[in-house]
Short mmCIF file of C-alpha atoms and ligand atoms in Angstrom, two decimals:
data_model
loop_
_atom_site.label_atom_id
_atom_site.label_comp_id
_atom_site.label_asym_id
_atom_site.label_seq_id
_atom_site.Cartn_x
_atom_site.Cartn_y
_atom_site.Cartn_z
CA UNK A 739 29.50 31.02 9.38
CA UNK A 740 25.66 30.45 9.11
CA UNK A 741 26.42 30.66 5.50
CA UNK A 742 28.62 28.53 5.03
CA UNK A 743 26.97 25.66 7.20
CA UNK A 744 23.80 26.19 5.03
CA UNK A 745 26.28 25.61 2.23
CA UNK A 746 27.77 22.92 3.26
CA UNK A 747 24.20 21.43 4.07
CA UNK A 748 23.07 22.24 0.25
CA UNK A 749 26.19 19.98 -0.92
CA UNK A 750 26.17 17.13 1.58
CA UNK A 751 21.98 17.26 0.70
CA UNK A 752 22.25 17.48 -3.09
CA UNK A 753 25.64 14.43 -3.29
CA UNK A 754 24.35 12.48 -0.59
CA UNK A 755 23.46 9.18 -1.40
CA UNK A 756 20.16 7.42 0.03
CA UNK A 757 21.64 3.78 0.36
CA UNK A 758 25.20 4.68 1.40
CA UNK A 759 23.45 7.23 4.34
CA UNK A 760 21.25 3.87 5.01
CA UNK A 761 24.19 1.32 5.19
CA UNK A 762 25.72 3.74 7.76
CA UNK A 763 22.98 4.17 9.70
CA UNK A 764 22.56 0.43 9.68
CA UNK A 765 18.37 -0.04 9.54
CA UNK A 766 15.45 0.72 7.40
CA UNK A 767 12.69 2.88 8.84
CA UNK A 768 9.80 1.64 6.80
CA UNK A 769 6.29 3.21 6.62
CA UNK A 770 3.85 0.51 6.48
CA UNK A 771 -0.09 -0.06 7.08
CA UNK A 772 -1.60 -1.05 10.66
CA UNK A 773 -4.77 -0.78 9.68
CA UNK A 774 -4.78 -3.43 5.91
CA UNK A 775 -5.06 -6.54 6.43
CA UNK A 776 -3.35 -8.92 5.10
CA UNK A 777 -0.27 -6.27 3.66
CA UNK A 778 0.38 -4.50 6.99
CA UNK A 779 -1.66 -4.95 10.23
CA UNK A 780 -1.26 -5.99 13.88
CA UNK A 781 -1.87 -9.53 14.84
CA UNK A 782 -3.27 -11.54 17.56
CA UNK A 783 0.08 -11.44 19.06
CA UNK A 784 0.48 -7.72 18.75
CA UNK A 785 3.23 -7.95 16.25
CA UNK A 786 2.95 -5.89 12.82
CA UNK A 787 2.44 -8.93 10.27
CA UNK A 788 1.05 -9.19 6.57
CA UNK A 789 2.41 -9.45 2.77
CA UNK A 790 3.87 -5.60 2.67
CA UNK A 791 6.07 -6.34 5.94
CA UNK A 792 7.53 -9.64 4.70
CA UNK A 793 8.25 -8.29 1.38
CA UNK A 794 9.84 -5.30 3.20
CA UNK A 795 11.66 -7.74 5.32
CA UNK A 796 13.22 -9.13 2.25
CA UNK A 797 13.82 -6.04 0.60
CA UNK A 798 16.17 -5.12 3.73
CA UNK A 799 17.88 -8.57 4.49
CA UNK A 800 19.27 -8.03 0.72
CA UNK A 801 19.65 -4.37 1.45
CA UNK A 802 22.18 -5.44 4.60
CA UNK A 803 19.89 -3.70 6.51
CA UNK A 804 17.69 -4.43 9.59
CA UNK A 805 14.35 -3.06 9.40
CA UNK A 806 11.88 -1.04 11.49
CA UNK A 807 8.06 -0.20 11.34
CA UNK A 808 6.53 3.16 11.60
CA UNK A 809 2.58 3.02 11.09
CA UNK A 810 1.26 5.15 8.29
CA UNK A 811 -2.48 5.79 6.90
CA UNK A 812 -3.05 5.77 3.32
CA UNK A 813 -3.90 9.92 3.94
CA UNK A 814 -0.27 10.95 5.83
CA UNK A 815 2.23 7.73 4.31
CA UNK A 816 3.28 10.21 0.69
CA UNK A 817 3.73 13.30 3.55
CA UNK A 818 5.71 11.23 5.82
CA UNK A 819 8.19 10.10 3.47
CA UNK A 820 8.72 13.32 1.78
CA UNK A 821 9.12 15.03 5.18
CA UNK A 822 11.95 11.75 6.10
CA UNK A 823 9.92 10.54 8.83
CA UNK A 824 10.34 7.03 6.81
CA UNK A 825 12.87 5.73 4.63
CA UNK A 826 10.41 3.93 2.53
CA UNK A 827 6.86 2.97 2.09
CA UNK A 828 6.00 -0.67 2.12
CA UNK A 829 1.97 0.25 2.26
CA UNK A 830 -0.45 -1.31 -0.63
CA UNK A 831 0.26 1.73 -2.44
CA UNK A 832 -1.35 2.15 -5.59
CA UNK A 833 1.25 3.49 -8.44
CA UNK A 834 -0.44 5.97 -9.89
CA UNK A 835 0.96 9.13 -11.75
CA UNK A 836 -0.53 11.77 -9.14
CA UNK A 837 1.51 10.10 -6.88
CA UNK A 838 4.73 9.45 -8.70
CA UNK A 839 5.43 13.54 -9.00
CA UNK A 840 5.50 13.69 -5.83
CA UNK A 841 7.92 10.84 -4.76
CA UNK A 842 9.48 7.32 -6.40
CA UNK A 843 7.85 4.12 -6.77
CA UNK A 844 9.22 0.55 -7.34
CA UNK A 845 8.33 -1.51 -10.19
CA UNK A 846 4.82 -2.93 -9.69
CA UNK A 847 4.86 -6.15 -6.82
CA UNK A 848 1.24 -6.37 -6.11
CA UNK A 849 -2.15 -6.41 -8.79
CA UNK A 850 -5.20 -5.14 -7.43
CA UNK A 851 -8.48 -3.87 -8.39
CA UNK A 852 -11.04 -1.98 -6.20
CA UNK A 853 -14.42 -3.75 -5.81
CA UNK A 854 -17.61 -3.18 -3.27
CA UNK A 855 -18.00 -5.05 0.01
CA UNK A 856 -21.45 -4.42 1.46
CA UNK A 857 -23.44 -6.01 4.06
CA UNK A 858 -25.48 -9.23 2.88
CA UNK A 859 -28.84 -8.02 3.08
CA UNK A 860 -27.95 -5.63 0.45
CA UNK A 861 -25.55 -7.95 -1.98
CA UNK A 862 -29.30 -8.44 -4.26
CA UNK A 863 -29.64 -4.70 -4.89
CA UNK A 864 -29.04 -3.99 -8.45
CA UNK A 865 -25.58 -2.95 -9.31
CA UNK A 866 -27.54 0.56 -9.91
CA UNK A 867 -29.08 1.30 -7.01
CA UNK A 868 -25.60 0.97 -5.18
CA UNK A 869 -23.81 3.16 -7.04
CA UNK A 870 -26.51 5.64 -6.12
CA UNK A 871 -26.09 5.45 -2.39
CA UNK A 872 -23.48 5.69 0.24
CA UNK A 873 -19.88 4.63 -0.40
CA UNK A 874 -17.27 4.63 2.24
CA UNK A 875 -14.06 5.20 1.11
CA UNK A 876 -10.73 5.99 3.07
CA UNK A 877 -9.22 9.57 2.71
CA UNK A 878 -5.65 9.11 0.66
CA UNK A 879 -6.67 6.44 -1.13
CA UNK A 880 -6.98 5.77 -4.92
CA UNK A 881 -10.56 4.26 -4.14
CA UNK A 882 -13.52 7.16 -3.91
CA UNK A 883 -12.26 9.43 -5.88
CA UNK A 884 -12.04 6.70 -8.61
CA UNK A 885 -15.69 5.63 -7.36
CA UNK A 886 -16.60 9.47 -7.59
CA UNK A 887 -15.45 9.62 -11.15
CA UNK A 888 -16.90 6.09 -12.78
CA UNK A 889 -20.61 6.59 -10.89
CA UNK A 890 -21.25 10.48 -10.14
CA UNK A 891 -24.59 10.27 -8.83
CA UNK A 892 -22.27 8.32 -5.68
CA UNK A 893 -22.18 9.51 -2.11
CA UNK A 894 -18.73 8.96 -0.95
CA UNK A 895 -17.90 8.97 3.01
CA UNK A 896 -14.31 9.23 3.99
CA UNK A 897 -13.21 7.48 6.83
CA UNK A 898 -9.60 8.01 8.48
CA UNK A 899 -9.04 4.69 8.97
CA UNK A 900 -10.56 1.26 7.39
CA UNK A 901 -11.58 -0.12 10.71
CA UNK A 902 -13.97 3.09 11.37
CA UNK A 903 -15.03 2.61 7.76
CA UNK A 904 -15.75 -1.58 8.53
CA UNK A 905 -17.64 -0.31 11.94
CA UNK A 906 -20.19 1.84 10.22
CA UNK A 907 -20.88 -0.17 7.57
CA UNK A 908 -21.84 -3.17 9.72
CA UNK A 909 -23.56 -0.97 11.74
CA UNK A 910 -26.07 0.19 8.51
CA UNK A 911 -24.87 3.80 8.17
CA UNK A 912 -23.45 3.73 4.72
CA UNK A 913 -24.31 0.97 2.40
CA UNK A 914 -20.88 -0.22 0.93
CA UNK A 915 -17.16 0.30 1.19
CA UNK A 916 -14.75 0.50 -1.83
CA UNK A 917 -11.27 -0.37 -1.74
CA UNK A 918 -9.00 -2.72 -2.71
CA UNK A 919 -10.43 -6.69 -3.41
CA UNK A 920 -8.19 -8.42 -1.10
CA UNK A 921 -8.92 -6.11 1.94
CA UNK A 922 -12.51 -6.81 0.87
CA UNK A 923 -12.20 -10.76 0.64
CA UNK A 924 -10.75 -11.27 3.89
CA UNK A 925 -13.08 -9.06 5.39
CA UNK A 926 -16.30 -11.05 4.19
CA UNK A 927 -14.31 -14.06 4.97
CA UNK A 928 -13.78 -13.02 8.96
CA UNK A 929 -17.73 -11.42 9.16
CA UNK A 930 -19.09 -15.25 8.89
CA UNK A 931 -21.32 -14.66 6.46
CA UNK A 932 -22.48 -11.33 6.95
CA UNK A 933 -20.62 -9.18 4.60
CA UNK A 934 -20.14 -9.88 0.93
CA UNK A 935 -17.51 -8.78 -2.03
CA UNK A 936 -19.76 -7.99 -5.13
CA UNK A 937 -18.31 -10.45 -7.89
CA UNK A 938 -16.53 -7.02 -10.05
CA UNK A 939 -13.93 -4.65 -9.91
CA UNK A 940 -13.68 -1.38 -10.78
CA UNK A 941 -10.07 -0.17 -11.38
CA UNK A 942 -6.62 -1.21 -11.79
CA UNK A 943 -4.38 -1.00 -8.54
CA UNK A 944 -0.58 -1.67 -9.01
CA UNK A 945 1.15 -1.46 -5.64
CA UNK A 946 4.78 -0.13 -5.63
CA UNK A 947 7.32 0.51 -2.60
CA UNK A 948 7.84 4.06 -2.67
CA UNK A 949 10.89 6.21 -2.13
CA UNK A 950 11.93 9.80 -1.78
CA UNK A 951 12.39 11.04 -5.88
CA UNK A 952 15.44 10.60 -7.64
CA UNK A 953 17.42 8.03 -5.00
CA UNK A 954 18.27 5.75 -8.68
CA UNK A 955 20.89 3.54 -6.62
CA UNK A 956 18.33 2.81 -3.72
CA UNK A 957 15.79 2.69 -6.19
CA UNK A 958 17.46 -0.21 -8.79
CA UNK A 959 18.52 -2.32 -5.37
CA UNK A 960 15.11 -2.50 -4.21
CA UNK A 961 13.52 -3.51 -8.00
CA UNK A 962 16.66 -6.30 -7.53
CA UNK A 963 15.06 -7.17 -4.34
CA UNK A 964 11.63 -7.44 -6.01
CA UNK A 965 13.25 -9.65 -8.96
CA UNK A 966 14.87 -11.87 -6.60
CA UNK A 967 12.33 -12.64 -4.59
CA UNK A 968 10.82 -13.58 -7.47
CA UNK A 969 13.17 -15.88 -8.54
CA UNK A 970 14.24 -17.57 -5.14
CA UNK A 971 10.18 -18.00 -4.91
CA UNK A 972 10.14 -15.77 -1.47
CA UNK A 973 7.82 -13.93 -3.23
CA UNK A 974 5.69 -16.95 -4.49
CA UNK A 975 5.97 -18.16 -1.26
CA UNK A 976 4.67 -15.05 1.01
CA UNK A 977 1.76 -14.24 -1.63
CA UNK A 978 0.96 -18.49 -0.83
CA UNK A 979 1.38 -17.43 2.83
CA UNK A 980 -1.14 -14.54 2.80
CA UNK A 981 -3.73 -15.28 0.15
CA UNK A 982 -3.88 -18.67 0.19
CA UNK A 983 -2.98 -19.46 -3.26
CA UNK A 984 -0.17 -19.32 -6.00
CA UNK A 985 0.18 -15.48 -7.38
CA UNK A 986 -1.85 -15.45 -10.93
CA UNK A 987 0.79 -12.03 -12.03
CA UNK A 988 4.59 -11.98 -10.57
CA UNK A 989 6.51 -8.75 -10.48
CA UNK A 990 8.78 -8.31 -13.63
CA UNK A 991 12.30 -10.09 -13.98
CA UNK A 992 14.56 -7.97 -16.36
CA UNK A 993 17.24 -9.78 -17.57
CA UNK A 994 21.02 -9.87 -16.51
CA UNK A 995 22.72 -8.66 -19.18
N1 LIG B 1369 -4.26 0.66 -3.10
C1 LIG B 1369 -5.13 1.73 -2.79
C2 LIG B 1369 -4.36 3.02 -2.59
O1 LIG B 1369 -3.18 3.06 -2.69
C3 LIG B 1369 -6.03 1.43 -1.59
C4 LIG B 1369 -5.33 0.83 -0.42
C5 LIG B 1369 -4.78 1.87 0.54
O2 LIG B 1369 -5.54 2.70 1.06
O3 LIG B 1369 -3.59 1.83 0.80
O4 LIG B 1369 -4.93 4.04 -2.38
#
């Protein structure tokens, strides 16, 4: 009997189909960031906001599907999604091709870089002295080990989370964090003048929704999402919403036919 169930589990497992097993059970579970402001965070009113969770709004309206947040870190959100604690990652995740053995990822909808935000007493050291002192970086994300690599004489401090990382560098223990510019823009933006973005970036940093591997069906309905957002100008319209200005790169459009 035992047998047989695991059988029939090993079928249902292998032929089941990631959007039809959605669509019955009616909602989205998506991982997303509570921590990144402005792609996934919680605001003033207590309600999980930014670019990622509109996007993944969108993505599940055309979906037919209502949608629900579960908070992930940039260290557990690849774990959490293999193990089916989430349906899908909505969480400025870099597409890189570590990553994409180990699960799916959309076609590109965000273009970042990582850059250096440090306090402003320290924005006149030479480029060089920086790169020779401490870097805090968050653990599970693209950032310090791509620090590590470019500049090894580097320190790099992992932090769980980016607000420990934002604590301890306004409070003078390491000299600069590296991550993502638009994290670091509207965090010198909110310090009122005491934190600063050094004017370069250091890597390339395509975001992509991710998914469990070979889903193909959910996976082409959400890049149709992505490409009609991008025509109806939702996603012209959020990036306006969040950053303040018109997107400089939109996600690809393939054609119809
Ligand atoms: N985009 C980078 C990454 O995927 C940094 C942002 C994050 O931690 O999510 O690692």
């Amino acid at each position: 009997m035992k047998t047989i169930l695991f059988l029939l589990f090993l079928i249902s497992s292998v032929f089941s189909d990631k959007l039809e097993t959605l669509k019955d059970k009616q909602f989205l579970l998506a991982g997303v960031k509570y921590d990144y402001e402005p792609f996934g965070f919680v605001n003033e009113k207590g309600r999980i906001d930014g670019f990622d969770i509109d996007l993944i709004k969108y993505i599940a309206t055309k979906l037919n599907l209502d949608v629900k947040f579960k908070q992930v870190t940039s260290s557990n959100r690849i774990k959490l999604l293999k193990e089916g604690a989430v349906d899908i990652l909505a969480a400025s995740m870099t597409h890189t091709f570590k990553r994409d053995k180990e699960i799916d990822f959309s076609i590109s909808y965000f273009f970042d870089g990582q850059a250096l935000l440090v306090n402003k007493k320290d924005a006149s050291k030479t480029f060089k002295d920086l790169y020779e002192s401490k870097i805090g970086a968050i653990k599970g994300a693209t950032s310090g080990n791509n620090f590590k690599k470019l500049f090894p004489k580097s320190k790099i401090i992992l932090f769980n989370e980016y607000p420990q990382a934002l604590r301890s560098l306004k409070g003078g223990h390491i000299d600069a964090i590296t991550t993502d510019l638009s994290w670091c823009i509207l965090q010198a933006k909110k310090s009122n003048g005491k934190l600063k973005v050094l004017p370069k970036t250091f890597s390339y940093e395509p975001y992509g929704i991710g998914i469990i591997e070979n889903e193909s069906n959910f996976l082409d309905a959400i890049n149709e999402a992505i490409a009609d957002s991008v025509i109806d100008g939702t996603y012209a319209n959020i990036y306006e919403k969040w950053f303040g200005k018109l997107p400089a790169k939109l996600p690809e459009v393939w054609s119809e036919e």
